[in-house]
XYZ file of C-alpha atoms in Angstrom:
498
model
C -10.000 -23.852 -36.992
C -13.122 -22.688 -38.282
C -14.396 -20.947 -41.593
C -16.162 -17.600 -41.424
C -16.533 -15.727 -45.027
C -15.026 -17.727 -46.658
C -11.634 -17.208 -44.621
C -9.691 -19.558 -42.473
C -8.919 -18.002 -38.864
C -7.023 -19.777 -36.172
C -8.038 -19.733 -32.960
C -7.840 -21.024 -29.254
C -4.472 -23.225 -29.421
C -1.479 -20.839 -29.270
C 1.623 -22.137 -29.885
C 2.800 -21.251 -26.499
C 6.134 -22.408 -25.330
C 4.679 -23.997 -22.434
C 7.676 -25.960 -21.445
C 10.120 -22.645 -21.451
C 7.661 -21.325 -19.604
C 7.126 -23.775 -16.512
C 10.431 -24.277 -16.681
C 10.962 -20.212 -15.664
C 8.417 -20.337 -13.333
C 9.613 -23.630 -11.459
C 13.276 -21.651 -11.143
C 11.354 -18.714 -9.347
C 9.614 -20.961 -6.790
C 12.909 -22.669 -5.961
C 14.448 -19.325 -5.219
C 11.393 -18.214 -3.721
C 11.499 -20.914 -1.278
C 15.609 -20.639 -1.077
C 14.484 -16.523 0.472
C 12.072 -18.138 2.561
C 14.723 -20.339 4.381
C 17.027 -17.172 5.008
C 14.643 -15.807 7.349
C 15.059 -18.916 9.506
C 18.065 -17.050 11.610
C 16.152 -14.563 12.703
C 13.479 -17.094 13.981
C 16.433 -18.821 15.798
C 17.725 -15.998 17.186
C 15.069 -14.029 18.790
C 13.443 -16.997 19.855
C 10.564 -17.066 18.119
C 7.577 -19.414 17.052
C 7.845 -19.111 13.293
C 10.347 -21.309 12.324
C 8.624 -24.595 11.893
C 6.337 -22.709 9.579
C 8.789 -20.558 7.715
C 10.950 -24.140 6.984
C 7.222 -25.649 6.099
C 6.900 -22.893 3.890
C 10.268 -23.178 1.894
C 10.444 -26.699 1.622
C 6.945 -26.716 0.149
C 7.833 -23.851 -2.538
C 11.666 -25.077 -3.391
C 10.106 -28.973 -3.385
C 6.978 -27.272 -6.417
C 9.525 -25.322 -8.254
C 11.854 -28.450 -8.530
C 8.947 -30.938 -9.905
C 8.254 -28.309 -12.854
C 11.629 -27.609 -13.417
C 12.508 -31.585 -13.362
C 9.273 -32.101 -15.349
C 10.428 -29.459 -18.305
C 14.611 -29.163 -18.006
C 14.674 -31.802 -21.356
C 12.986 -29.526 -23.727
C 14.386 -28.855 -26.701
C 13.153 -25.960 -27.939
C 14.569 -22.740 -25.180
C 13.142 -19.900 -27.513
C 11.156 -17.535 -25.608
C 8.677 -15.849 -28.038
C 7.273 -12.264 -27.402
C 3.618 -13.770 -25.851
C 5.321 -16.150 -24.145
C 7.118 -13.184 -22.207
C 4.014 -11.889 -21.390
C 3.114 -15.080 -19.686
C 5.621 -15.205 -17.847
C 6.033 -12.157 -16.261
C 2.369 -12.158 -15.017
C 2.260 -15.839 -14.065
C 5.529 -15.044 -12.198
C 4.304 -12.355 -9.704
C 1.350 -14.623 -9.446
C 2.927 -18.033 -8.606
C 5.588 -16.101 -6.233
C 2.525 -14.480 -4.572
C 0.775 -17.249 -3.994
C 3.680 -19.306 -2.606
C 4.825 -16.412 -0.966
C 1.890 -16.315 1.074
C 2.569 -19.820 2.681
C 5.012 -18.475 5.562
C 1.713 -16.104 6.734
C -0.365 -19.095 6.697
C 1.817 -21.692 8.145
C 2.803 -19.626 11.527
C -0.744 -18.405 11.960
C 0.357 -14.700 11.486
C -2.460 -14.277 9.185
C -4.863 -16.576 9.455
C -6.834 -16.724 5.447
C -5.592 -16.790 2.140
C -7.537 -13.272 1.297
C -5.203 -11.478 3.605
C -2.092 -13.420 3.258
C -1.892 -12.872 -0.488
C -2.773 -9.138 0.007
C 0.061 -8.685 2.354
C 2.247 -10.961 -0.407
C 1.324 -9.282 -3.391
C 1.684 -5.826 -1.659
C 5.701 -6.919 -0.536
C 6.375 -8.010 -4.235
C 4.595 -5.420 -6.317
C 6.790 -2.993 -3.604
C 3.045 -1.059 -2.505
C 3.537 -1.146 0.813
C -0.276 -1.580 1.814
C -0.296 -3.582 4.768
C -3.707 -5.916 6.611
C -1.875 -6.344 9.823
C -3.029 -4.387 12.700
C -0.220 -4.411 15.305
C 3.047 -5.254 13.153
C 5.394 -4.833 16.426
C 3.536 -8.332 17.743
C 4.572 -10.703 14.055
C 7.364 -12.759 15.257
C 10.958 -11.614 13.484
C 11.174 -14.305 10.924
C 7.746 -13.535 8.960
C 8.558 -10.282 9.559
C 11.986 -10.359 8.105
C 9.912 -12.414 5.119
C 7.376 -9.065 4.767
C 10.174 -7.088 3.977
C 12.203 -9.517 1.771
C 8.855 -10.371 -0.525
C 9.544 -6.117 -0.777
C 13.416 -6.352 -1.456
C 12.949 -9.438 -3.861
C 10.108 -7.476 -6.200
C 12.202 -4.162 -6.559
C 15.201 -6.835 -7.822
C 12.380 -8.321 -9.858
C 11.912 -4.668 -11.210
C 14.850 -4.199 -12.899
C 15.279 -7.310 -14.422
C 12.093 -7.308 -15.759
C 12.783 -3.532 -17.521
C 16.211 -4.549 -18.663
C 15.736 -8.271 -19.827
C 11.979 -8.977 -20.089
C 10.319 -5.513 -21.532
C 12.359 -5.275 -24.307
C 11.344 -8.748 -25.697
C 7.655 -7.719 -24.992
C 8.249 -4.370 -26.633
C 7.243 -2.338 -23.736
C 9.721 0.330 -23.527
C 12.668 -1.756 -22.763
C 15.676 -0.683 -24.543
C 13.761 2.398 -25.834
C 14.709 3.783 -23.183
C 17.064 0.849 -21.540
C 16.035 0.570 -17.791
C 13.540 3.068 -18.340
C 9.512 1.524 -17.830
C 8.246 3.604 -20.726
C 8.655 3.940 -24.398
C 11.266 7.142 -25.056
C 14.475 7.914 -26.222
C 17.899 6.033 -27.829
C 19.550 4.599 -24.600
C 23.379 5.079 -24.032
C 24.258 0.945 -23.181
C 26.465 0.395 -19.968
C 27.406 -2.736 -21.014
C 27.238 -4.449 -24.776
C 25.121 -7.733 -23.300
C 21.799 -7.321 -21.262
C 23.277 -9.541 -18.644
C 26.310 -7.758 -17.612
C 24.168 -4.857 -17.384
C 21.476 -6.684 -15.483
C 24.069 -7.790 -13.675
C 25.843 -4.372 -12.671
C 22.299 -2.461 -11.453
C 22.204 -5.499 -9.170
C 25.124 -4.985 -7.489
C 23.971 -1.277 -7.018
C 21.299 -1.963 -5.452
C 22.676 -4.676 -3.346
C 25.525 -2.231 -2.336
C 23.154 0.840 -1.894
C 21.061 -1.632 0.536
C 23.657 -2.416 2.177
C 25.800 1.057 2.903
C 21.982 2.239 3.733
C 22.015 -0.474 6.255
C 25.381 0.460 7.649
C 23.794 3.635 8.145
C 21.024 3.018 9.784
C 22.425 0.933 11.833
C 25.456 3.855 13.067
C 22.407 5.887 13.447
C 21.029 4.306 16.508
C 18.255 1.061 14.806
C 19.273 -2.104 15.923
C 20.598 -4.415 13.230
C 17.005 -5.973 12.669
C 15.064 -2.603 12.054
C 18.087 -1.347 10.026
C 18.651 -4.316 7.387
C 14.600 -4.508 7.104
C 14.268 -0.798 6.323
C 17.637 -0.913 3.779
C 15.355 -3.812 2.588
C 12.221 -1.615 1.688
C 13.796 0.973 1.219
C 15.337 0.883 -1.842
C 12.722 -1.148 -2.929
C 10.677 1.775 -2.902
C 8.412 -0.147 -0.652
C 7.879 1.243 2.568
C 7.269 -1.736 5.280
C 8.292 -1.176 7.926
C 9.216 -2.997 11.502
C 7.516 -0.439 13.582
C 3.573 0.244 14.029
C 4.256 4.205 13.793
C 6.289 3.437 10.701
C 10.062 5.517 10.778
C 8.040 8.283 13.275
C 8.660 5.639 16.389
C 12.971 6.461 15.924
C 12.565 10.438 16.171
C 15.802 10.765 14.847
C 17.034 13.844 12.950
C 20.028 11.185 11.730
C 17.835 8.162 10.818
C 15.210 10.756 8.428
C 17.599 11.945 6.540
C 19.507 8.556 5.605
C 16.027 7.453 4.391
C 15.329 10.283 2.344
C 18.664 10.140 0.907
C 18.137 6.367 0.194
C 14.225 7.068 -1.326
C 15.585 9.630 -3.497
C 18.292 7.203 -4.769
C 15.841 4.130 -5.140
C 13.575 6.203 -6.900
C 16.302 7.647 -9.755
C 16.761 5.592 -12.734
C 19.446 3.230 -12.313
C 21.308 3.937 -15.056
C 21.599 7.554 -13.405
C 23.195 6.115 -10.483
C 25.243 3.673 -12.355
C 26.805 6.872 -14.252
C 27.118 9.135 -10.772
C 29.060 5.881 -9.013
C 32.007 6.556 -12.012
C 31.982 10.567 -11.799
C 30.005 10.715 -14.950
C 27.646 13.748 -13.414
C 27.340 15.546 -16.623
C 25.557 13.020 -17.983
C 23.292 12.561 -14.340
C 22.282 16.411 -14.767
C 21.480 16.877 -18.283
C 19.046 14.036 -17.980
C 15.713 16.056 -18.274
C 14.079 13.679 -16.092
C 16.411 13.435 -13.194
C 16.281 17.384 -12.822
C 12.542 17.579 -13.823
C 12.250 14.554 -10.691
C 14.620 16.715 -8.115
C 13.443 20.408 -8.836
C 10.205 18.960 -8.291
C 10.936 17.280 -5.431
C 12.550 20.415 -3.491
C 10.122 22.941 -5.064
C 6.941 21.241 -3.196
C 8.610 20.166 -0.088
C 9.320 23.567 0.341
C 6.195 24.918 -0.077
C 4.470 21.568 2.207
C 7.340 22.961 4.831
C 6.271 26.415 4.658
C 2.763 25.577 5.472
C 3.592 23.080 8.348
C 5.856 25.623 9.885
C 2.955 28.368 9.742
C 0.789 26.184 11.571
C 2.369 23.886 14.049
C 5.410 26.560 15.128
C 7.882 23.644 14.943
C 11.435 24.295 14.315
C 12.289 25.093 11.043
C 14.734 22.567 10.359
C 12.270 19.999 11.496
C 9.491 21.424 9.620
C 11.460 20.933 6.583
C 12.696 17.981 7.366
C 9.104 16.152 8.187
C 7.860 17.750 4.144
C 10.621 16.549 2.687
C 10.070 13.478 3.822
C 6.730 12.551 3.285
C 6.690 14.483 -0.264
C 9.938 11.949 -1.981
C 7.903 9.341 0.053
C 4.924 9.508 -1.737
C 6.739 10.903 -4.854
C 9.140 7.816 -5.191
C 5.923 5.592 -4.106
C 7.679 4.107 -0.690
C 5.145 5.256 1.674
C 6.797 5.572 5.111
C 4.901 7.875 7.400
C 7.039 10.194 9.414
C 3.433 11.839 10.309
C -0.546 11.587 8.964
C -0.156 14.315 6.006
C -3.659 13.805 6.043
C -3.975 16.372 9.299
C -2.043 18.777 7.101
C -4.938 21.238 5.733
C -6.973 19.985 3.254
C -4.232 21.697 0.781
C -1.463 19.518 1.301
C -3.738 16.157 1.818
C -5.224 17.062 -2.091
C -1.624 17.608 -3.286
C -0.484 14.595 -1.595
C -3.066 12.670 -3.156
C -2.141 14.712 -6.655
C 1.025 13.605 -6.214
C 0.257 9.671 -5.797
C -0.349 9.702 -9.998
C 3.335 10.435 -10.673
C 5.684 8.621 -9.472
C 9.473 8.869 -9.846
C 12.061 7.999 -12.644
C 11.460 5.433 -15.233
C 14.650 2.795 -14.280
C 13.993 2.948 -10.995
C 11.956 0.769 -8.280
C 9.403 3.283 -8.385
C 6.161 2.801 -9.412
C 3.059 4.868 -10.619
C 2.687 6.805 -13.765
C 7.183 8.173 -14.102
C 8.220 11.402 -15.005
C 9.373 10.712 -18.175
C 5.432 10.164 -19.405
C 4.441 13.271 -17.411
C 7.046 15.313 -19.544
C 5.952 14.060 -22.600
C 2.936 14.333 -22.614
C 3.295 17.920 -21.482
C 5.182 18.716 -24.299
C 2.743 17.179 -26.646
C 0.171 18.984 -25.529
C 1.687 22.190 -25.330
C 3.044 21.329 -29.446
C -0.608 20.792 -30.039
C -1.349 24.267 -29.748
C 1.406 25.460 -32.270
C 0.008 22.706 -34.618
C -2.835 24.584 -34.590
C -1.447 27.473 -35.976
C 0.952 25.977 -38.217
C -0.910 22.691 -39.639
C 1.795 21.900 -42.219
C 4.518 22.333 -39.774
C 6.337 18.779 -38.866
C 6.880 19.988 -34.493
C 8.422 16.617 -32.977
C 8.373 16.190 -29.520
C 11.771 16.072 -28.074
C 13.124 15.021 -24.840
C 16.796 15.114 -23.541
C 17.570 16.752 -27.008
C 16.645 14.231 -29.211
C 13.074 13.208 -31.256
C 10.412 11.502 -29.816
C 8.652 9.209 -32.292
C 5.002 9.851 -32.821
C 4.398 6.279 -32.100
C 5.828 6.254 -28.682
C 3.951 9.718 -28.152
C 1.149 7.694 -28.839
C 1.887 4.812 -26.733
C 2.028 7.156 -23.711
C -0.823 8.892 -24.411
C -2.913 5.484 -24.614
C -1.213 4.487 -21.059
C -2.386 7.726 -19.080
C -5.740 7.408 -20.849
C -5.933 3.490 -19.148
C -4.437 4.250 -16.301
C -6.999 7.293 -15.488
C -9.818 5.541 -16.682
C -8.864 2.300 -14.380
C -8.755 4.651 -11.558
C -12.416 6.555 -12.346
C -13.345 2.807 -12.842
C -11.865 0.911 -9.795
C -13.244 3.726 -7.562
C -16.531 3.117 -8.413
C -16.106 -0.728 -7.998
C -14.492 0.283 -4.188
C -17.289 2.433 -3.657
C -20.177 -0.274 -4.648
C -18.275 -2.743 -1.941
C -18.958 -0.070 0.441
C -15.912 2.260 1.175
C -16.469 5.573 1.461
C -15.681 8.168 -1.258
C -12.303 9.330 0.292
C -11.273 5.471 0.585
C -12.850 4.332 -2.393
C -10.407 7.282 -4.661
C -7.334 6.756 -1.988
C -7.300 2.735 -2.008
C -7.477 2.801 -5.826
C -4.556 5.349 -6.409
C -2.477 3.968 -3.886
C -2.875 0.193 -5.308
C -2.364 1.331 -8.752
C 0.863 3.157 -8.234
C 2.188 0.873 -5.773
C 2.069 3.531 -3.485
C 1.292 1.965 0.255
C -0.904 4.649 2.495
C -3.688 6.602 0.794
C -5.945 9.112 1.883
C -9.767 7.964 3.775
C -9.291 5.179 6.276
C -6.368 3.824 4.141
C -4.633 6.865 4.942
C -0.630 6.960 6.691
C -1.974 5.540 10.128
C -4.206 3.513 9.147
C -4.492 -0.144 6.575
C -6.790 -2.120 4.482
C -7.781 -4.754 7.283
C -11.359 -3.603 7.517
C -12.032 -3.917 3.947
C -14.580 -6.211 2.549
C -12.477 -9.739 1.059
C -13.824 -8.966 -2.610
C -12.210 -5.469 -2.314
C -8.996 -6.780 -1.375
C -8.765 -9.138 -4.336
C -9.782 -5.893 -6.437
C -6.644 -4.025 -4.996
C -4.472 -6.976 -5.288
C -5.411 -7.079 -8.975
C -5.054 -3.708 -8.998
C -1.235 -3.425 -7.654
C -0.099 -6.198 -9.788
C -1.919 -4.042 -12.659
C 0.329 -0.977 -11.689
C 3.722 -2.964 -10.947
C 3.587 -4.208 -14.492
C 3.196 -1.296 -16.535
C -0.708 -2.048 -17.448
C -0.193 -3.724 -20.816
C 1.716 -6.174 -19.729
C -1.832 -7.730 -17.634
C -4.151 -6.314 -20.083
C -3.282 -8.000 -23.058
C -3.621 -11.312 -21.195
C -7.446 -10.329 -21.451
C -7.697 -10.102 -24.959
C -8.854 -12.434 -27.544
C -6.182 -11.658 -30.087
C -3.207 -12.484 -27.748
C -4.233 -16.196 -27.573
C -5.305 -16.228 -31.380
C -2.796 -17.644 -34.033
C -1.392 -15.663 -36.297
């Protein structure tokens, strides 16, 4: 304590729930490592060298999460308070990062901490941004790992918007499942749990059926449970080098964009299609707003790839409506380099990375819902011009939007653009080029994978400098977690007593 005008403040020691807290984190290492050991059949199996390293790995991060959960299990007090969420969440993506990048290290895959934790952090934050150079050499087991770390974070996703945001306030049950503040949600189930608990087993089944598919469609079983794996994790890694281009199949393209589409619709959507409630699926404003959009620009991207390369027109279709709910739903597979596209389609590619898909979903970026609203606000503006006096609410899917949660987005685009204008300067002083420097930060930031420069769909982030890879690291776990949920950690008042 100290006295400053005469008034008392409290400062420095929080009364942080410290025990609750390691006590969270030590259960996420132990399943962390418990993932790790599941890719030990696939090291078996094909024979490679990874195993030793992989079991290293897992025994290391189950044996951590143990001692802190040992160390804190007696604690009497089990309330989690509001900052104490906040902790959590970021010290969890952290912690599992860190660990995470262990397997890497262990088998020599990648051989320092800078890259390992980029590739890490990249899997569970679902960007997609890869360091390795030939991904068709990493032995089966880490690579089965790369895609899990991309699996586990889109499961981390949803538990985090349905059980974690609402304590924090951030959206939460605003808009239940939904990543941004918004409307009165329609609960699927009366207890967070059983709903947690029911968009898991959708998105284990929809990995699964996806795998099924894949795997009729001509991928062996490896390639086809790793890309059900990132795929509805919105993540995009893949087992290949040339990404889903190396299959060429018609088949395999469109099970992929079916399964995009899917991971990138709020959950609750699909929960609601699964039991024939479709009225419901359509008059959400931002599912139609997120397909309309979808079809509208892959048919335009289509009609300029069929004027130019005289493909088929089925397959020129096909290839743009691909790579658009790609980069719309933030996966980032690469059927081709969009980049050789005119400059047209590379800027509204690159447009297109500061959207994102539905709120819900395992999408990242900026969501639809945020888009709309704030496009309604604005447009409202202008008939509060005319009419001063007049009270002209925002509404979206029929209903009100608060002013306050108007307000809330409005603050979030402003951050988010201004960490963008901001972090590309930073990538440009570390020596990227202008076209990297704007296409590594958007990409990053909404979790995204390839960008546009040499970070673009056949290329990665290997050559960039080490303190620009901890920048982008910072900067994906920034985007996965909805901003605020970092910021605040950076603020005096959030460690100040009240």
């Amino acid at each position: 304590m100290y006295t400053r005008r005469g008034r008392v403040l409290q400062v420095a020691v929080m009364s942080f729930n410290y025990r609750v807290i390691i006590n969270i984190l030590g259960i996420l290492l132990v399943l962390n490592g418990i993932f790790m050991i599941t890719c030990l059949p696939f090291s078996i199996y094909f024979g490679g060298e990874d195993a030793g390293g992989i079991l290293t790995a897992g025994g290391i991060t189950s044996f951590c999460g143990t001692i802190l959960w040992l160390l804190t299990r007696r604690n009497q007090n089990k309330e989690l308070k509001k900052r104490d969420g906040y902790l959590v969440v970021a010290g969890g993506w952290l912690i599992m990062s860190f660990f995470g990048s262990l397997p890497y290290l262990f088998t020599g895959e990648i051989s320092n901490l800078t890259d390992a934790f980029f590739e890490t952090l990249s899997g569970f934050s679902t960007t997609g941004a890869t360091i390795l150079t030939d991904i068709e050499s990493v032995d089966k087991g880490i690579l089965f790992w790369r895609s899990l770390t991309q699996w586990i974070g889109g499961m981390g996703i949803i538990v985090l918007t349905v059980a974690i945001l609402p304590i924090l306030g951030i959206g939460g049950m605003q808009l239940f499942v939904a990543e941004a503040p918004g409307i009165s949600p329609d609960k699927l189930q009366p207890r967070i749990k059983e709903t947690a608990k029911r968009l898991w087993l959708i998105y284990l089944g929809l990995t699964g059926l996806e795998t099924i598919l894949l795997w009729a469609g001509g991928m062996t079983f490896y390639d086809a449970i790793n890309h059900g794996l990132t795929t509805m994790a919105t993540g995009g890694f893949s087992t290949k080098n040339n990404s889903v281009e190396y299959f060429s199949s018609p088949f395999i393209q469109y099970v992929i964009i079916l399964f995009m589409f899917l991971a990138g619709t709020n959950f609750t959507m699909t929960y609601f299609g699964l039991h024939g409630n479709f009225k419901k699926v359509i008059r959400n404003e931002e599912f139609r707003f997120y397909l309309g959009f979808s079809v509208v620009i892959s048919i335009i991207v289509g009609l300029v790839i069929y004027s130019l390369d005289h493909d088929s027109f089925e397959k020129s279709m096909r290839d743009a409506l691909f790579q658009v709910v790609s980069i719309i739903t933030t996966t980032g597979y690469v059927t081709h380099d969009y980049t050789k596209w005119t400059s047209f389609i590379t800027i509204l590619f690159f447009i297109m990375m500061f959207f994102g898909a539905s709120a819900g979903s395992t999408a990242g970026g900026v969501k639809i819902v945020r888009h709309i609203i704030l496009i309604r606000n604005s447009v409202l503006e202008l008939k509060r011009q005319i009419h001063p006096s007049a009270v002209i609410p925002v509404r979206f899917n029929g209903k009100a939007v608060s002013r306050d949660i108007t307000f809330n987005i409005l603050a979030f685009i402003m951050i988010y653009i201004s960490i963008f204008a901001s972090g590309s300067i930073v990538m440009g002083m570390l020596g990227s080029d202008f076209m990297t420097a704007i296409g590594s930060v958007a990409t990053c930031l909404g979790n995204i994978g390839p960008g546009i420069g040499t970070v673009g769909p056949v290329d990665n982030f290997a050559h960039l400098p080490m303190a620009g890879k901890w920048f982008l690291s910072f900067l994906m776990l920034l985007g996965r977690l909805e901003l605020f949920t970092v910021l605040i950690l950076f603020t005096p008042y959030f460690w100040r007593k009240i």
